[in-house]
Coordinates of C-alpha atoms in Angstrom, one line a residue:
X1401 CA -17.4 48.4 -37.2
X1402 CA -18.1 44.6 -37.5
X1403 CA -15.1 42.1 -37.3
X1404 CA -14.1 41.0 -40.7
X1405 CA -14.6 37.3 -41.6
X1406 CA -11.3 35.4 -41.4
X1407 CA -10.0 33.9 -44.7
X1408 CA -10.3 30.2 -45.1
X1409 CA -6.6 29.8 -45.1
X1410 CA -6.2 31.7 -41.8
X1411 CA -9.0 29.7 -40.1
X1412 CA -7.4 26.3 -41.5
X1413 CA -4.0 27.4 -40.3
X1414 CA -5.2 28.2 -36.8
X1415 CA -7.3 25.2 -36.5
X1416 CA -4.3 23.0 -37.7
X1417 CA -2.0 24.7 -35.0
X1418 CA -4.7 24.3 -32.3
X1419 CA -5.1 20.7 -33.3
X1420 CA -1.4 20.0 -33.4
X1421 CA -0.9 21.5 -29.9
X1422 CA -3.9 19.6 -28.6
X1423 CA -2.7 16.4 -30.0
X1424 CA 0.8 16.7 -28.7
X1425 CA -0.4 17.3 -25.3
X1426 CA -2.7 14.4 -25.2
X1427 CA -0.2 11.8 -26.8
X1428 CA 3.4 13.1 -25.7
X1429 CA 4.8 9.8 -24.0
X1430 CA 6.8 12.3 -21.6
X1431 CA 3.6 13.8 -20.5
X1432 CA 1.9 10.5 -19.9
X1433 CA 5.0 9.2 -18.0
X1434 CA 4.9 12.2 -15.8
X1435 CA 1.3 11.8 -15.2
X1436 CA 1.7 8.1 -14.4
X1437 CA 4.5 8.7 -11.9
X1438 CA 2.6 11.5 -10.2
X1439 CA -0.4 9.1 -9.8
X1440 CA 1.8 6.3 -8.4
X1441 CA 3.3 8.9 -5.9
X1442 CA -0.1 10.0 -4.8
X1443 CA -1.4 6.1 -4.3
X1444 CA -3.4 5.8 -7.5
X1445 CA -1.6 2.8 -9.2
X1446 CA -4.7 1.8 -11.4
X1447 CA -4.8 5.3 -13.0
X1448 CA -1.0 5.2 -13.2
X1449 CA -1.1 1.9 -15.0
X1450 CA -3.5 3.3 -17.7
X1451 CA -1.2 6.3 -18.4
X1452 CA 2.0 4.2 -18.4
X1453 CA 0.6 1.7 -20.9
X1454 CA -0.4 4.6 -23.1
X1455 CA 3.0 6.0 -22.9
X1456 CA 4.7 2.5 -23.7
X1457 CA 2.4 2.0 -26.7
X1458 CA 3.7 5.2 -28.2
X1459 CA 7.4 4.6 -27.3
X1460 CA 7.2 1.1 -28.4
X1461 CA 4.7 0.8 -31.4
X1462 CA 5.6 -2.7 -32.3
X1463 CA 6.0 -5.9 -30.1
X1464 CA 9.7 -5.6 -30.3
X1465 CA 11.3 -4.0 -27.4
X1466 CA 13.4 -0.8 -28.0
X1467 CA 15.7 1.6 -26.0
X1468 CA 13.0 4.3 -26.0
X1469 CA 10.7 2.1 -24.1
X1470 CA 12.9 1.8 -21.1
X1471 CA 11.5 4.7 -18.9
X1472 CA 7.8 3.2 -19.5
X1473 CA 9.0 -0.4 -18.9
X1474 CA 10.7 0.6 -15.6
X1475 CA 7.8 2.6 -14.4
X1476 CA 5.3 0.0 -15.3
X1477 CA 7.3 -2.5 -13.3
X1478 CA 7.0 -0.2 -10.3
X1479 CA 3.4 0.2 -10.7
X1480 CA 2.7 -3.5 -11.0
X1481 CA 4.8 -4.0 -7.5
X1482 CA 2.5 -1.3 -6.2
X1483 CA -0.5 -3.2 -7.4
X1484 CA 0.6 -6.5 -5.8
X1485 CA 1.4 -8.2 -9.3
X1486 CA 4.8 -9.4 -8.9
X1487 CA 4.6 -11.7 -11.9
X1488 CA 3.8 -8.8 -14.3
X1489 CA 6.3 -6.7 -12.6
X1490 CA 9.1 -9.4 -13.2
X1491 CA 8.2 -9.6 -16.8
X1492 CA 8.5 -5.9 -17.4
X1493 CA 11.9 -5.7 -15.6
X1494 CA 13.2 -8.7 -17.5
X1495 CA 12.1 -7.1 -20.8
X1496 CA 14.0 -3.8 -19.6
X1497 CA 16.9 -5.9 -18.7
X1498 CA 17.1 -7.5 -22.1
X1499 CA 17.1 -4.1 -23.8
X1500 CA 19.9 -2.5 -21.4
X1501 CA 21.9 -5.5 -20.3
X1502 CA 24.8 -3.5 -18.9
X1503 CA 22.6 -0.6 -17.4
X1504 CA 24.3 1.8 -19.5
X1505 CA 21.2 3.7 -20.8
X1506 CA 18.8 3.5 -17.8
X1507 CA 20.9 2.4 -14.7
X1508 CA 20.6 -0.3 -12.0
X1509 CA 17.1 0.0 -10.7
X1510 CA 15.7 -2.8 -13.0
X1511 CA 18.4 -5.1 -11.8
X1512 CA 17.5 -4.4 -8.0
X1513 CA 13.9 -5.0 -8.5
X1514 CA 14.6 -8.5 -10.3
X1515 CA 16.8 -9.4 -7.2
X1516 CA 13.9 -9.0 -5.1
X1517 CA 11.3 -10.4 -7.4
X1518 CA 13.2 -13.6 -8.7
X1519 CA 11.2 -16.6 -8.2
X1520 CA 14.1 -18.8 -7.7
X1521 CA 15.7 -16.4 -5.0
X1522 CA 19.1 -17.6 -3.8
X1523 CA 22.0 -17.6 -6.2
X1524 CA 19.6 -16.0 -9.1
X1525 CA 18.9 -13.1 -6.6
X1526 CA 22.5 -12.6 -5.8
X1527 CA 23.1 -12.5 -9.5
X1528 CA 20.9 -9.6 -10.0
X1529 CA 22.1 -7.8 -6.9
X1530 CA 25.7 -8.2 -8.2
X1531 CA 24.7 -6.8 -11.7
X1532 CA 23.0 -3.8 -9.9
X1533 CA 26.0 -3.2 -7.6
X1534 CA 28.3 -3.3 -10.8
X1535 CA 26.1 -0.6 -12.5
X1536 CA 25.9 1.5 -9.4
X1537 CA 29.7 1.4 -8.9
X1538 CA 30.4 2.5 -12.4
X1539 CA 27.9 5.5 -11.8
X1540 CA 29.6 6.5 -8.5
X1541 CA 33.0 6.4 -10.2
X1542 CA 31.7 8.8 -13.0
X1543 CA 30.2 11.0 -10.4
X1544 CA 33.2 11.3 -8.3
X1545 CA 35.4 12.3 -11.4
X1546 CA 32.7 15.0 -11.8
X1547 CA 32.9 16.0 -8.1
X1548 CA 36.8 16.5 -8.6
X1549 CA 35.9 18.9 -11.5
X1550 CA 33.7 20.7 -9.0
X1551 CA 30.4 19.7 -10.5
X1552 CA 27.5 19.8 -8.2
X1553 CA 26.8 16.0 -7.8
X1554 CA 27.0 15.5 -4.1
X1555 CA 23.4 14.5 -3.7
X1556 CA 23.3 12.1 -6.7
X1557 CA 26.6 10.6 -5.3
X1558 CA 25.1 10.0 -1.9
X1559 CA 22.1 8.4 -3.5
X1560 CA 24.0 6.0 -5.5
X1561 CA 26.3 5.2 -2.6
X1562 CA 23.2 4.2 -0.5
X1563 CA 21.6 2.1 -3.3
X1564 CA 24.9 0.3 -3.6
X1565 CA 25.1 -0.5 0.2
X1566 CA 21.5 -1.4 0.2
X1567 CA 22.0 -3.8 -2.6
X1568 CA 25.1 -5.4 -0.9
X1569 CA 23.0 -5.7 2.3
X1570 CA 20.4 -7.6 0.2
X1571 CA 23.2 -10.0 -0.9
X1572 CA 24.1 -10.6 2.7
X1573 CA 20.3 -11.2 3.4
X1574 CA 20.3 -14.0 0.9
X1575 CA 23.3 -15.6 2.4
X1576 CA 21.7 -15.5 5.7
X1577 CA 18.3 -17.0 4.5
X1578 CA 18.2 -18.7 1.1
X1579 CA 21.9 -19.7 0.8
X1580 CA 22.5 -20.2 4.5
X1581 CA 23.6 -23.7 3.8
X1582 CA 26.6 -22.9 1.6
X1583 CA 29.9 -23.3 3.1
X1584 CA 31.2 -19.8 2.4
X1585 CA 27.6 -18.3 3.4
X1586 CA 29.1 -16.5 6.6
X1587 CA 32.1 -15.2 4.9
X1588 CA 30.0 -13.8 2.0
X1589 CA 27.9 -12.2 4.5
X1590 CA 30.8 -10.4 6.3
X1591 CA 32.3 -9.5 3.0
X1592 CA 29.0 -7.8 1.7
X1593 CA 28.1 -6.0 4.8
X1594 CA 31.7 -4.7 5.2
X1595 CA 31.8 -3.4 1.7
X1596 CA 28.3 -1.7 2.3
X1597 CA 29.6 -0.1 5.6
X1598 CA 32.9 1.2 3.7
X1599 CA 30.7 2.8 0.8
X1600 CA 28.0 4.3 3.0
X1601 CA 29.3 4.4 6.7
X1602 CA 26.7 6.8 7.8
X1603 CA 23.5 5.0 6.5
X1604 CA 21.3 2.9 9.1
X1605 CA 20.7 -0.2 6.9
X1606 CA 24.2 -1.5 6.7
X1607 CA 24.6 -1.2 10.5
X1608 CA 21.0 -3.0 10.9
X1609 CA 22.3 -5.7 8.6
X1610 CA 25.4 -6.2 10.6
X1611 CA 23.4 -6.3 13.8
X1612 CA 21.4 -9.1 12.1
X1613 CA 24.6 -11.1 11.2
X1614 CA 26.0 -10.7 14.7
X1615 CA 22.7 -11.9 16.2
X1616 CA 22.9 -15.1 14.1
X1617 CA 26.5 -15.4 15.4
X1618 CA 25.3 -15.0 19.1
X1619 CA 27.4 -12.0 19.4
X1620 CA 24.7 -9.9 21.3
X1621 CA 26.7 -7.2 22.6
X1622 CA 28.1 -6.5 19.1
X1623 CA 24.6 -6.6 17.8
X1624 CA 23.5 -4.1 20.4
X1625 CA 26.3 -1.7 19.4
X1626 CA 25.3 -1.7 15.7
X1627 CA 21.7 -1.2 16.3
X1628 CA 22.5 1.7 18.6
X1629 CA 24.7 3.3 16.1
X1630 CA 22.2 2.7 13.5
X1631 CA 19.3 4.4 15.3
X1632 CA 21.5 7.2 16.4
X1633 CA 21.8 8.4 12.8
X1634 CA 17.9 9.1 12.5
X1635 CA 16.0 9.0 15.8
X1636 CA 16.0 12.6 16.2
X1637 CA 15.0 13.5 12.7
X1638 CA 11.5 14.3 11.1
X1639 CA 9.7 11.3 9.5
X1640 CA 10.3 12.8 6.1
X1641 CA 14.1 13.1 6.3
X1642 CA 15.6 10.9 3.6
X1643 CA 18.1 9.3 6.3
X1644 CA 15.0 7.8 8.1
X1645 CA 14.6 4.2 7.1
X1646 CA 11.3 3.1 5.5
X1647 CA 8.4 1.6 7.4
X1648 CA 9.3 -2.0 6.8
X1649 CA 12.9 -1.6 7.5
X1650 CA 12.0 0.0 10.9
X1651 CA 9.5 -2.9 11.7
X1652 CA 12.6 -5.3 11.0
X1653 CA 14.7 -3.1 13.2
X1654 CA 12.3 -3.4 16.1
X1655 CA 12.4 -7.3 15.7
X1656 CA 16.2 -7.0 15.9
X1657 CA 16.1 -4.9 19.1
X1658 CA 13.8 -7.4 20.7
X1659 CA 16.2 -10.2 19.9
X1660 CA 19.0 -8.2 21.2
X1661 CA 17.3 -7.5 24.5
X1662 CA 16.7 -3.9 23.6
X1663 CA 13.1 -3.7 24.3
X1664 CA 13.0 -0.1 25.6
X1665 CA 14.6 1.1 22.2
X1666 CA 12.1 -1.2 20.4
X1667 CA 9.0 0.2 21.9
X1668 CA 10.3 3.5 21.1
X1669 CA 10.6 2.7 17.5
X1670 CA 7.3 0.9 17.4
X1671 CA 5.4 3.9 19.0
X1672 CA 6.8 6.1 16.3
X1673 CA 5.7 3.7 13.7
X1674 CA 2.1 3.5 15.1
X1675 CA 2.3 7.6 15.2
X1676 CA 2.9 7.3 11.3
X1677 CA 0.6 4.4 10.4
X1678 CA -2.0 3.1 13.1
X1679 CA -3.3 0.4 10.7
X1680 CA -0.2 -1.8 10.8
X1681 CA -1.2 -5.0 12.2
X1682 CA 2.5 -6.1 12.7
X1683 CA 3.4 -2.9 14.6
X1684 CA 0.7 -3.3 17.0
X1685 CA 1.5 -7.0 17.5
X1686 CA 5.3 -6.4 18.0
X1687 CA 4.5 -3.5 20.5
X1688 CA 2.2 -5.8 22.5
X1689 CA 4.7 -8.5 22.6
X1690 CA 7.6 -6.1 23.5
X1691 CA 5.6 -4.6 26.4
X1692 CA 4.9 -8.1 27.5
X1693 CA 8.8 -8.9 27.6
X1694 CA 9.3 -5.7 29.5
X1695 CA 6.6 -6.6 32.1
X1696 CA 8.4 -9.9 32.7
X1697 CA 11.6 -8.1 33.1
X1698 CA 10.0 -5.9 35.9
X1699 CA 8.4 -8.9 37.4
X1700 CA 11.9 -10.5 37.7
X1701 CA 13.1 -7.3 39.4
X1702 CA 10.1 -7.4 41.8
X1703 CA 8.7 -4.1 40.6
X1704 CA 5.2 -5.4 40.6
X1705 CA 3.1 -2.1 40.1
X1706 CA 5.4 -1.2 36.9
X1707 CA 4.9 -4.9 35.7
X1708 CA 1.1 -4.6 36.0
X1709 CA 1.1 -1.3 34.2
X1710 CA 3.0 -2.7 31.3
X1711 CA 0.8 -5.7 31.2
X1712 CA -2.2 -3.6 30.8
X1713 CA -0.5 -1.7 28.0
X1714 CA 0.6 -4.8 26.4
X1715 CA -3.1 -6.2 26.3
X1716 CA -4.2 -3.0 24.8
X1717 CA -1.7 -3.1 22.0
X1718 CA -2.5 -6.8 21.2
X1719 CA -6.3 -6.0 21.4
X1720 CA -5.8 -3.5 18.8
X1721 CA -3.6 -5.8 16.8
X1722 CA -6.5 -8.6 16.8
X1723 CA -9.3 -6.1 15.9
X1724 CA -7.4 -4.7 13.1
X1725 CA -6.1 -8.4 11.8
X1726 CA -10.0 -9.3 11.6
X1727 CA -11.1 -6.0 10.0
X1728 CA -8.4 -6.1 7.2
X1729 CA -8.2 -9.9 6.7
X1730 CA -4.8 -10.1 7.7
X1731 CA -3.1 -13.5 6.6
X1732 CA -0.6 -14.5 9.1
X1733 CA -1.9 -17.4 11.4
X1734 CA 1.2 -17.6 13.4
X1735 CA 1.2 -14.0 14.2
X1736 CA -2.5 -14.3 15.5
X1737 CA -1.9 -17.5 17.2
X1738 CA 0.9 -15.9 19.3
X1739 CA -1.2 -12.7 19.7
X1740 CA -4.0 -14.8 21.3
X1741 CA -1.7 -16.8 23.4
X1742 CA -0.3 -13.6 24.9
X1743 CA -3.7 -12.3 25.5
X1744 CA -4.8 -15.4 27.3
X1745 CA -1.7 -15.3 29.4
X1746 CA -2.4 -11.6 30.3
X1747 CA -5.9 -12.2 31.1
X1748 CA -5.1 -15.1 33.4
X1749 CA -3.0 -12.6 35.3
X1750 CA -5.1 -9.3 35.0
X1751 CA -8.5 -10.8 34.6
X1752 CA -10.8 -10.2 31.6
X1753 CA -10.4 -6.8 30.0
X1754 CA -13.4 -4.4 29.7
X1755 CA -13.0 -4.5 25.9
X1756 CA -13.4 -8.3 26.1
X1757 CA -16.5 -8.1 28.1
X1758 CA -18.0 -5.6 25.6
X1759 CA -17.3 -7.8 22.7
X1760 CA -18.8 -10.8 24.5
X1761 CA -22.0 -8.7 25.3
X1762 CA -22.1 -7.6 21.4
X1763 CA -21.9 -11.2 20.3
X1764 CA -24.7 -12.3 22.6
X1765 CA -26.9 -9.4 21.6
X1766 CA -26.1 -10.4 17.8
X1767 CA -27.1 -14.0 18.6
X1768 CA -30.2 -13.0 20.3
X1769 CA -31.1 -10.7 17.4
X1770 CA -30.5 -13.5 14.9
X1771 CA -32.6 -16.0 17.2
X1772 CA -35.5 -13.4 17.3
X1773 CA -35.4 -12.7 13.4
X1774 CA -35.4 -16.5 12.8
X1775 CA -38.4 -16.8 15.1
X1776 CA -40.1 -14.1 13.3
X1777 CA -39.5 -15.5 9.9
X1778 CA -41.0 -18.9 11.1
X1779 CA -44.2 -17.1 12.5
X1780 CA -44.6 -15.5 8.9
X1781 CA -44.2 -18.9 7.3
X1782 CA -46.9 -20.2 9.6
X1783 CA -49.2 -17.5 8.9
X1784 CA -48.9 -17.7 5.4
X1785 CA -49.7 -21.4 5.4
X1786 CA -52.8 -20.8 7.6
X1787 CA -54.0 -18.1 4.9
X1788 CA -53.2 -20.7 2.1
X1789 CA -55.5 -23.1 3.9

């Protein structure tokens, strides 16, 4: 028996329902924000930007900012940061801060970003950091109350404490750099890092900041102790563990270790970083420099064979640094100049490296090919003139 033809009303009803579902899927701001966040996490910021802008246009249909637009604004700010556009990121976070001045609706994240993105830096950065810390402390208090009531909030509480501690460390860093000239700069550094350690005592970053302060005070043994405690918290953990500091923080750590004459620990950190990302110019450079310093110590101790082995390893790291520097058009003339200086010093001791000889041969071959090509073009020009006559 043939299927009966559906009534016009039924067909219209199904069509309308289908269209409604499709439209909701396509235009739901929540779905677009989820899509944008996923694209950002998978290193696709350009595509994330498109989805986040579409979400913002739905959440904020008029030029006037609204509370509903906060999730889209904050996500757009992070996307602009990832795209290397700090000006746009700052504008978006400022818009979010204007809507949610006390961070009651959408938390502290926008204030912490503004502290890092502020053009003036100095006191203005500290102002934004303090605003973020104020919001985070309030949220910590709320979570601790819930914790007393046996609510499962341990993870969220620890996350807030770590963010607060890191923001306080940011304040200390500003007083060590932009505001170091102020009379009470050292006292403010001490106060900020002490509070950070009280809030999150088992977090690596505050201990690392403490070490940086101790180095500036020429209290090297205290710096060494803080750095050792900081590393102990994460060095045996998997790279994906949340306690392990991010890549840039560990780059800074390796510098502090070298300044504190803890070169063996520094090269351990740098080898791990290269294992995670072998395209970091700075990691290759610091590793080469660190091995060079270790070689010098072995020379003083009259351990010649060990010193020579370390020198060869140092040159390999620095050669990799310089090759990558050229490949990615890295922009840090001081780094390159120092790397070149170290390689020259090592070549004077070890003799030219095999890699260096190969590069010279390649350059000579390229020059010969270019000369031959130029001669060929001249011959063709001459033949063309002869035919013309």
